[in-house]
């Protein structure tokens, strides 16, 4: 193992932080802030694009991008879950000081996701009209949504690979490198968007296709730069020489990623399918209400950013500490994640409530009919994101140890019987207000059930670490420490056990209190 692979315990290597050492709140802030900044940039990019589309192409085009983005969210959910499973494996491997296993995980993930995303892109392009029909996309917005969606589908392999690599780097403790290349992606998108929409200077006038194409160009350029940085900066994820074999998916690692990634992906599918059902109800209210909802969603992306950034930080920190066997720090990570979430999310909800008219007017103009509808939506629903953040932090901790089935069941209950039941059941009585109040109803239910799982569930006995490594140590760890334990690779595929491993003799899983 080279010095580039692994810094001494408690020390950072380059832009990577050792998430198993240092004071928890300080480490969490240092790690989460770049992730939050990346989310801010991504959301700002989407908001600016929405401003260009809404102002220059009108409310039909804005409604088209809202419908198209929901379809994309649904279709990439599986890939997101797969990438999250890879990130957890990488984090635990870094906590155990076994970077070769981190490279095995990222190689398997890349070797599976790149061809899979190409298949999804082809199918999505072909069936995009049918997907929009299922959504009940307003007729005036449907042609624009189809054009937008198909361009995004073409670029899906590059976009998903970029997302996967950013997630993987965060698993190593590096949240700064993804931030720099998110800046590249967003900067290009913001600059190119109006040029390609309006045909300014030498650029062709492409309308809504230009908005999608600018996103494609930004993501592709950032991906190329990110791959170069991984190799030039000596990231532990760089696959060189013999490690290039990891691009052929390891069947055991792949099986684990599927077992853990599918439930995570299904969580996203549950959320997005419920959102699609909600959107079909909202679309019945007319194009103006659909546009108001689309603008409110843009504002909600900012409200939920601290929760998502903290969830990612909690998951990465918990994974590394679980890999290192430091369970007292896992509890501290969860506690500080909840504290920071309540402070940051609460502040954003208050700011949005105070300045909602001005914020909504940025997208559709202060005189738009969509503004008062949007104000009503955010007033009734935005407070629920406090509970959303609580659930995300708790899920982040449990996910870090491979506990994914019970959280999936929680999401199913919260999204369908609770949220959709609220919307459908109370719509005849409350009208459109039932649609908006159904959002916080689902979030509160999710937080309460997530709290029950965290306190009483079996997530501490999760299954994310290869048994030969946990019991004996991998060959790379053996080389680093000078030990004489058998190589994990020589032990064969094995099963996947808890972080405490199975005994070499009896194979019984150790329990964690």
Coordinates of C-alpha atoms in Angstrom, one line a residue:
X1 CA 0.0 0.0 0.0
X2 CA 1.4 3.4 -0.9
X3 CA 1.3 6.6 1.1
X4 CA -1.3 7.9 -1.4
X5 CA -3.7 5.2 -0.4
X6 CA -4.0 5.8 3.3
X7 CA -3.1 8.7 5.6
X8 CA -2.3 7.9 9.3
X9 CA -5.3 7.7 11.6
X10 CA -6.6 11.1 12.6
X11 CA -4.9 12.9 9.6
X12 CA -6.3 14.2 6.3
X13 CA -4.6 13.4 3.0
X14 CA -4.9 16.2 0.5
X15 CA -8.6 17.2 0.3
X16 CA -9.7 14.1 2.2
X17 CA -10.8 14.2 5.8
X18 CA -10.4 11.3 8.2
X19 CA -14.0 11.0 9.4
X20 CA -13.0 8.7 12.2
X21 CA -11.1 11.3 14.2
X22 CA -11.4 14.8 15.5
X23 CA -14.4 16.5 17.2
X24 CA -17.6 15.4 15.6
X25 CA -19.3 18.8 15.0
X26 CA -16.2 20.3 13.5
X27 CA -15.5 17.3 11.2
X28 CA -19.2 17.2 10.2
X29 CA -19.2 20.9 9.3
X30 CA -16.0 20.7 7.4
X31 CA -17.3 17.7 5.4
X32 CA -20.9 18.8 5.0
X33 CA -20.2 22.4 3.9
X34 CA -18.7 21.5 0.6
X35 CA -21.5 19.0 0.0
X36 CA -24.0 21.7 0.9
X37 CA -22.3 24.1 -1.4
X38 CA -22.5 21.6 -4.2
X39 CA -26.2 21.2 -3.5
X40 CA -26.6 25.0 -3.5
X41 CA -24.9 25.3 -6.8
X42 CA -26.9 22.5 -8.4
X43 CA -30.2 24.0 -7.1
X44 CA -29.1 27.5 -8.1
X45 CA -28.4 26.1 -11.5
X46 CA -31.9 24.6 -11.8
X47 CA -33.5 27.8 -10.5
X48 CA -31.6 30.0 -13.0
X49 CA -32.5 27.6 -15.8
X50 CA -36.1 27.8 -14.6
X51 CA -35.9 31.6 -14.7
X52 CA -34.6 31.5 -18.3
X53 CA -37.3 29.0 -19.4
X54 CA -40.1 30.8 -17.5
X55 CA -39.3 34.3 -18.6
X56 CA -38.2 33.6 -22.2
X57 CA -40.4 30.6 -23.2
X58 CA -43.4 31.0 -20.9
X59 CA -45.4 28.9 -18.4
X60 CA -46.0 26.0 -20.8
X61 CA -42.3 25.5 -21.1
X62 CA -41.8 25.8 -17.3
X63 CA -44.5 23.2 -16.8
X64 CA -42.8 21.0 -19.4
X65 CA -39.5 21.0 -17.5
X66 CA -41.3 20.2 -14.2
X67 CA -42.9 17.1 -15.8
X68 CA -39.7 16.1 -17.6
X69 CA -37.6 16.4 -14.4
X70 CA -40.0 14.2 -12.5
X71 CA -39.7 11.5 -15.1
X72 CA -35.9 11.7 -14.9
X73 CA -36.0 11.4 -11.1
X74 CA -38.0 8.3 -11.4
X75 CA -35.8 6.6 -13.9
X76 CA -32.5 7.3 -12.2
X77 CA -33.7 6.2 -8.8
X78 CA -32.3 2.7 -9.1
X79 CA -28.9 4.0 -10.2
X80 CA -28.9 6.4 -7.2
X81 CA -29.5 3.5 -4.8
X82 CA -26.8 1.5 -6.5
X83 CA -24.3 4.4 -6.2
X84 CA -25.3 4.9 -2.5
X85 CA -24.5 1.3 -1.8
X86 CA -21.1 1.7 -3.4
X87 CA -20.5 4.9 -1.3
X88 CA -21.2 3.0 1.9
X89 CA -18.8 0.2 0.9
X90 CA -16.2 2.8 0.1
X91 CA -16.7 4.6 3.4
X92 CA -16.4 1.4 5.5
X93 CA -13.3 0.3 3.5
X94 CA -11.7 3.7 4.2
X95 CA -12.6 3.3 7.9
X96 CA -10.9 -0.1 8.0
X97 CA -7.8 1.4 6.1
X98 CA -8.3 -1.0 3.2
X99 CA -8.4 1.3 0.1
X100 CA -8.0 -1.6 -2.3
X101 CA -11.5 -2.7 -1.3
X102 CA -12.7 0.9 -2.0
X103 CA -11.3 0.6 -5.5
X104 CA -13.0 -2.8 -5.9
X105 CA -16.3 -1.2 -5.0
X106 CA -16.0 1.8 -7.3
X107 CA -14.8 -0.4 -10.2
X108 CA -17.7 -2.7 -9.8
X109 CA -20.1 0.3 -9.6
X110 CA -18.7 1.9 -12.7
X111 CA -18.6 -1.4 -14.6
X112 CA -22.3 -2.0 -13.9
X113 CA -23.7 1.5 -14.1
X114 CA -22.2 2.7 -17.3
X115 CA -23.8 0.0 -19.6
X116 CA -27.0 0.1 -17.5
X117 CA -27.4 3.8 -17.9
X118 CA -26.9 3.4 -21.7
X119 CA -29.8 0.9 -21.8
X120 CA -32.0 3.2 -19.6
X121 CA -31.1 6.1 -22.0
X122 CA -32.2 4.2 -25.1
X123 CA -35.4 2.9 -23.5
X124 CA -36.2 6.4 -22.1
X125 CA -35.7 8.1 -25.4
X126 CA -38.0 5.6 -27.1
X127 CA -40.8 5.6 -24.5
X128 CA -40.7 9.3 -23.4
X129 CA -44.0 10.1 -25.1
X130 CA -45.8 7.3 -23.2
X131 CA -44.2 8.4 -19.9
X132 CA -45.5 11.9 -20.4
X133 CA -49.0 10.6 -21.2
X134 CA -49.0 8.7 -17.9
X135 CA -48.2 11.9 -16.2
X136 CA -51.2 13.6 -17.8
X137 CA -48.8 16.4 -19.0
X138 CA -50.9 19.4 -20.2
X139 CA -51.4 19.3 -23.9
X140 CA -49.8 22.6 -24.5
X141 CA -46.7 21.6 -22.6
X142 CA -46.3 18.0 -23.9
X143 CA -44.3 18.7 -27.1
X144 CA -41.9 20.9 -25.2
X145 CA -41.5 18.3 -22.4
X146 CA -40.8 15.6 -25.0
X147 CA -38.0 17.6 -26.6
X148 CA -36.5 18.4 -23.2
X149 CA -36.7 14.9 -21.9
X150 CA -35.1 13.2 -24.9
X151 CA -32.1 15.5 -24.9
X152 CA -31.5 14.7 -21.2
X153 CA -31.9 11.0 -21.9
X154 CA -29.2 11.1 -24.6
X155 CA -26.7 12.4 -22.0
X156 CA -27.7 10.1 -19.2
X157 CA -24.6 7.8 -19.2
X158 CA -22.2 10.8 -18.7
X159 CA -24.5 12.5 -16.1
X160 CA -24.9 9.3 -14.0
X161 CA -21.2 8.5 -14.1
X162 CA -20.5 12.1 -12.9
X163 CA -22.9 11.7 -10.1
X164 CA -21.5 8.3 -9.1
X165 CA -18.0 9.5 -9.0
X166 CA -18.9 12.5 -6.8
X167 CA -20.7 10.2 -4.4
X168 CA -17.8 7.8 -4.3
X169 CA -15.3 10.5 -3.6
X170 CA -17.4 11.7 -0.6
X171 CA -17.2 8.1 0.7
X172 CA -13.4 8.5 0.9
X173 CA -13.9 11.7 3.0
X174 CA -13.3 14.1 0.0
X175 CA -16.1 16.5 -0.4
X176 CA -14.0 19.3 -1.9
X177 CA -13.1 17.8 -5.2
X178 CA -16.8 17.1 -6.1
X179 CA -17.5 20.8 -5.2
X180 CA -14.9 22.1 -7.6
X181 CA -16.3 20.1 -10.5
X182 CA -19.8 20.9 -9.6
X183 CA -18.7 24.6 -10.1
X184 CA -17.5 23.7 -13.6
X185 CA -20.8 21.9 -14.5
X186 CA -23.0 24.7 -13.1
X187 CA -20.9 27.5 -14.5
X188 CA -21.1 26.1 -18.1
X189 CA -24.8 25.4 -17.8
X190 CA -25.6 28.9 -16.5
X191 CA -23.6 30.6 -19.2
X192 CA -24.8 28.4 -22.1
X193 CA -28.5 28.3 -21.1
X194 CA -29.6 31.8 -22.4
X195 CA -27.1 31.6 -25.3
X196 CA -28.7 28.3 -26.6
X197 CA -32.3 29.2 -25.7
X198 CA -32.2 32.6 -27.5
X199 CA -29.5 32.0 -30.1
X200 CA -27.3 34.8 -28.9
X201 CA -24.2 35.5 -31.1
X202 CA -22.9 32.5 -33.0
X203 CA -25.1 30.1 -31.1
X204 CA -28.2 28.6 -32.7
X205 CA -31.7 29.4 -31.3
X206 CA -32.8 26.1 -29.8
X207 CA -35.5 27.0 -27.4
X208 CA -36.2 24.4 -24.7
X209 CA -33.7 22.0 -26.4
X210 CA -31.0 24.6 -25.6
X211 CA -31.8 24.5 -21.9
X212 CA -31.4 20.7 -21.9
X213 CA -28.3 20.8 -24.1
X214 CA -26.5 23.3 -21.8
X215 CA -27.0 20.9 -18.9
X216 CA -25.6 18.0 -21.0
X217 CA -22.5 20.0 -22.0
X218 CA -21.8 21.1 -18.4
X219 CA -22.1 17.6 -17.0
X220 CA -19.9 16.1 -19.7
X221 CA -17.1 18.6 -19.3
X222 CA -17.2 18.3 -15.5
X223 CA -17.0 14.5 -15.8
X224 CA -13.9 14.7 -17.9
X225 CA -12.2 17.1 -15.5
X226 CA -13.2 15.0 -12.4
X227 CA -11.7 11.8 -13.9
X228 CA -8.5 13.7 -14.6
X229 CA -8.4 15.0 -11.1
X230 CA -8.9 11.6 -9.5
X231 CA -5.7 10.4 -11.3
X232 CA -3.6 13.5 -11.0
X233 CA -4.3 14.1 -7.3
X234 CA -3.7 10.5 -6.3
X235 CA -7.1 9.6 -5.1
X236 CA -7.5 6.1 -3.5
X237 CA -10.2 5.5 -6.1
X238 CA -7.9 5.8 -9.1
X239 CA -7.7 2.4 -10.9
X240 CA -4.3 1.7 -12.3
X241 CA -2.5 -1.3 -13.5
X242 CA -3.8 -4.5 -12.0
X243 CA -6.7 -2.6 -10.3
X244 CA -8.3 -2.0 -13.7
X245 CA -9.6 -5.6 -13.4
X246 CA -12.1 -4.2 -10.9
X247 CA -14.0 -2.6 -13.8
X248 CA -15.3 -6.1 -14.5
X249 CA -17.9 -6.3 -11.7
X250 CA -17.0 -8.5 -8.8
X251 CA -20.0 -10.8 -8.4
X252 CA -20.0 -10.7 -4.6
X253 CA -19.7 -7.0 -4.4
X254 CA -22.3 -6.5 -7.2
X255 CA -24.7 -8.8 -5.4
X256 CA -24.3 -6.8 -2.2
X257 CA -24.7 -3.5 -4.1
X258 CA -27.9 -4.9 -5.6
X259 CA -29.2 -6.2 -2.3
X260 CA -28.6 -2.9 -0.5
X261 CA -29.0 -0.5 -3.5
X262 CA -32.3 -1.8 -4.8
X263 CA -34.2 -0.9 -1.5
X264 CA -32.5 2.5 -1.5
X265 CA -33.5 3.0 -5.1
X266 CA -37.0 1.8 -4.4
X267 CA -37.2 4.5 -1.7
X268 CA -36.6 7.0 -4.4
X269 CA -39.1 5.3 -6.7
X270 CA -41.7 5.4 -4.0
X271 CA -41.1 9.1 -3.4
X272 CA -41.1 9.9 -7.1
X273 CA -44.1 7.7 -8.0
X274 CA -46.1 9.4 -5.2
X275 CA -44.9 12.8 -6.6
X276 CA -46.0 11.8 -10.1
X277 CA -49.4 10.8 -8.7
X278 CA -49.6 14.1 -7.0
X279 CA -48.5 15.9 -10.1
X280 CA -51.3 14.2 -12.1
X281 CA -53.7 15.7 -9.5
X282 CA -52.0 19.1 -9.7
X283 CA -52.1 19.1 -13.5
X284 CA -55.9 18.9 -13.3
X285 CA -55.9 22.3 -11.6
X286 CA -54.5 23.8 -14.8
X287 CA -51.3 25.1 -16.3
X288 CA -51.0 28.1 -13.9
X289 CA -51.2 25.9 -10.8
X290 CA -48.8 23.4 -12.4
X291 CA -46.3 26.2 -13.0
X292 CA -46.8 27.6 -9.5
X293 CA -46.1 24.1 -8.1
X294 CA -43.0 23.9 -10.3
X295 CA -41.7 27.2 -9.0
X296 CA -42.4 26.2 -5.4
X297 CA -40.5 23.0 -6.0
X298 CA -37.5 25.2 -7.0
X299 CA -37.7 27.0 -3.6
X300 CA -38.1 23.7 -1.8
X301 CA -34.8 22.4 -3.2
X302 CA -33.1 25.1 -1.2
X303 CA -35.1 24.3 2.0
X304 CA -34.2 20.6 1.8
X305 CA -30.5 21.2 0.9
X306 CA -29.2 21.2 4.5
X307 CA -31.1 18.0 5.3
X308 CA -29.7 16.3 2.2
X309 CA -26.1 17.5 2.8
X310 CA -26.2 16.5 6.4
X311 CA -27.7 13.1 5.5
X312 CA -24.8 12.5 3.1
X313 CA -22.3 13.7 5.7
X314 CA -23.9 11.5 8.4
X315 CA -23.9 8.5 6.1
X316 CA -20.3 8.9 5.1
X317 CA -19.1 9.6 8.7
X318 CA -21.1 6.7 10.1
X319 CA -19.9 4.3 7.5
X320 CA -16.2 5.1 8.2
X321 CA -16.7 4.9 11.9
X322 CA -18.6 1.6 11.6
X323 CA -15.7 0.3 9.5
X324 CA -13.4 1.4 12.3
X325 CA -15.6 -0.1 15.0
X326 CA -16.1 3.3 16.7
X327 CA -19.8 3.0 17.6
X328 CA -19.8 5.8 20.2
X329 CA -18.9 8.2 17.5
X330 CA -21.7 6.9 15.3
X331 CA -24.2 8.0 18.0
X332 CA -22.5 11.3 18.2
X333 CA -22.6 11.8 14.5
X334 CA -26.4 11.2 14.5
X335 CA -26.9 13.6 17.4
X336 CA -25.0 16.4 15.7
X337 CA -26.7 15.8 12.4
X338 CA -30.1 16.3 14.0
X339 CA -29.0 19.4 15.8
X340 CA -27.5 21.0 12.7
X341 CA -30.6 20.0 10.6
X342 CA -33.1 21.7 13.0
X343 CA -31.0 24.9 13.1
X344 CA -30.3 25.2 9.3
X345 CA -33.6 23.9 8.0
X346 CA -35.6 26.0 10.5
X347 CA -33.7 29.1 9.4
X348 CA -34.4 28.5 5.7
X349 CA -38.1 27.8 6.3
X350 CA -38.4 31.1 8.2
X351 CA -36.6 33.1 5.5
X352 CA -38.7 31.6 2.7
X353 CA -41.9 32.4 4.6
X354 CA -40.8 36.0 5.1
X355 CA -39.8 36.6 1.4
X356 CA -41.9 34.2 -0.5
X357 CA -43.5 36.8 -2.9
X358 CA -40.2 38.1 -4.0
X359 CA -38.7 34.6 -4.4
X360 CA -41.7 33.4 -6.5
X361 CA -41.7 36.5 -8.6
X362 CA -38.1 35.8 -9.8
X363 CA -39.3 32.8 -11.8
X364 CA -42.6 33.9 -13.4
X365 CA -42.7 37.7 -12.8
X366 CA -44.3 39.5 -9.9
X367 CA -47.6 40.0 -11.8
X368 CA -48.0 36.3 -12.7
X369 CA -51.2 34.5 -11.7
X370 CA -48.9 31.7 -10.4
X371 CA -47.5 33.9 -7.6
X372 CA -50.5 33.8 -5.1
X373 CA -51.0 30.1 -5.7
X374 CA -47.3 29.5 -5.1
X375 CA -47.4 31.5 -1.8
X376 CA -50.3 29.4 -0.6
X377 CA -48.5 26.2 -1.5
X378 CA -45.3 27.1 0.4
X379 CA -47.2 28.5 3.4
X380 CA -49.1 25.2 3.9
X381 CA -46.3 22.8 3.1
X382 CA -42.8 24.2 3.7
X383 CA -42.7 23.7 7.5
X384 CA -42.8 19.9 6.9
X385 CA -39.2 20.0 5.8
X386 CA -38.1 20.2 9.5
X387 CA -39.4 16.7 9.9
X388 CA -38.0 15.7 6.5
X389 CA -34.6 16.6 7.7
X390 CA -34.9 14.5 10.9
X391 CA -35.9 11.5 8.9
X392 CA -33.0 11.9 6.4
X393 CA -30.4 12.1 9.2
X394 CA -31.7 9.0 10.9
X395 CA -31.9 7.1 7.6
X396 CA -28.4 8.3 6.8
X397 CA -27.0 6.6 9.9
X398 CA -29.0 3.4 9.4
X399 CA -28.1 3.2 5.7
X400 CA -24.4 3.4 6.6
X401 CA -24.7 -0.1 8.1
X402 CA -26.8 -1.6 5.3
X403 CA -30.1 -1.3 7.0
X404 CA -32.4 -0.5 4.1
X405 CA -35.5 -2.7 4.0
X406 CA -37.3 -1.2 7.0
X407 CA -36.7 2.4 5.9
X408 CA -38.2 1.4 2.5
X409 CA -41.3 0.2 4.2
X410 CA -41.5 3.4 6.2
X411 CA -41.4 5.4 2.9
X412 CA -44.1 3.2 1.4
X413 CA -46.4 3.9 4.3
X414 CA -45.7 7.6 4.5
X415 CA -46.0 8.2 0.8
X416 CA -49.1 6.1 0.0
X417 CA -51.5 5.6 2.9
X418 CA -50.5 8.8 4.5
X419 CA -49.7 11.4 1.8
X420 CA -51.8 10.2 -1.0
X421 CA -54.6 9.1 1.4
X422 CA -54.6 12.6 2.8
X423 CA -54.7 14.2 -0.7
X424 CA -57.4 12.0 -2.1
X425 CA -59.5 11.7 1.0
X426 CA -59.6 15.3 1.9
X427 CA -59.7 16.9 -1.5
X428 CA -63.5 16.8 -1.7
X429 CA -63.6 18.8 1.6
X430 CA -60.5 21.1 1.4
X431 CA -60.0 21.4 -2.4
X432 CA -56.4 22.1 -3.5
X433 CA -55.3 22.8 0.1
X434 CA -55.5 19.0 0.7
X435 CA -52.8 18.5 -2.0
X436 CA -50.4 21.0 -0.3
X437 CA -51.0 19.8 3.3
X438 CA -50.4 16.2 2.2
X439 CA -46.7 17.0 1.9
X440 CA -46.1 17.8 5.6
X441 CA -48.4 15.0 6.6
X442 CA -46.2 12.5 4.9
X443 CA -43.0 14.1 6.3
X444 CA -44.2 14.1 9.9
X445 CA -45.2 10.4 9.5
X446 CA -41.8 9.5 8.0
X447 CA -39.9 11.3 10.9
X448 CA -41.9 9.5 13.6
X449 CA -41.4 6.1 12.0
X450 CA -37.7 6.7 11.4
X451 CA -37.3 7.7 15.0
X452 CA -38.9 4.4 16.0
X453 CA -36.5 2.4 13.8
X454 CA -33.5 4.2 15.0
X455 CA -34.3 3.6 18.7
X456 CA -35.7 0.0 18.4
X457 CA -34.7 -1.3 15.0
X458 CA -32.0 -3.8 14.3
X459 CA -29.8 -1.5 12.2
X460 CA -26.8 -2.0 14.3
X461 CA -26.6 -5.6 13.1
X462 CA -26.5 -4.6 9.5
X463 CA -24.6 -6.5 6.7
X464 CA -22.2 -4.4 4.7
X465 CA -18.7 -5.8 5.4
X466 CA -17.1 -8.8 3.7
X467 CA -16.7 -11.5 6.4
X468 CA -13.1 -12.5 5.4
X469 CA -12.0 -8.9 5.9
X470 CA -13.8 -8.3 9.1
X471 CA -12.5 -11.6 10.7
X472 CA -9.1 -11.7 9.2
X473 CA -8.2 -8.5 7.5
X474 CA -7.6 -7.9 3.8
X475 CA -4.3 -8.4 2.1
X476 CA -3.8 -4.6 1.8
X477 CA -4.4 -4.1 5.5
X478 CA -2.0 -6.9 6.3
X479 CA 0.7 -5.3 4.2
X480 CA 0.2 -1.9 5.9
X481 CA 0.3 -3.3 9.4
X482 CA 2.9 -6.1 9.0
X483 CA 0.4 -8.7 10.2
X484 CA 0.4 -12.3 9.1
X485 CA -3.3 -12.9 8.8
X486 CA -4.5 -14.7 5.7
X487 CA -5.4 -12.6 2.7
X488 CA -9.1 -11.9 2.2
X489 CA -8.7 -12.4 -1.5
X490 CA -7.4 -15.9 -0.8
X491 CA -10.4 -16.7 1.3
X492 CA -12.8 -16.6 -1.6
X493 CA -16.0 -14.8 -2.0
X494 CA -17.4 -15.5 1.5
X495 CA -20.6 -13.9 2.9
X496 CA -21.1 -10.4 3.9
X497 CA -21.2 -9.9 7.7
X498 CA -21.7 -7.2 10.3
X499 CA -18.8 -4.7 11.0
X500 CA -17.8 -6.8 13.9
X501 CA -17.4 -9.8 11.6
X502 CA -18.0 -13.5 12.1
X503 CA -15.6 -15.6 14.1
X504 CA -13.2 -17.5 11.9
X505 CA -14.1 -20.8 13.5
X506 CA -17.8 -20.7 14.0
X507 CA -19.0 -18.0 11.5
X508 CA -21.5 -16.6 14.0
X509 CA -22.3 -13.0 13.5
X510 CA -21.3 -10.8 16.5
X511 CA -24.0 -8.7 17.9
X512 CA -23.6 -5.0 18.6
X513 CA -25.4 -3.4 21.5

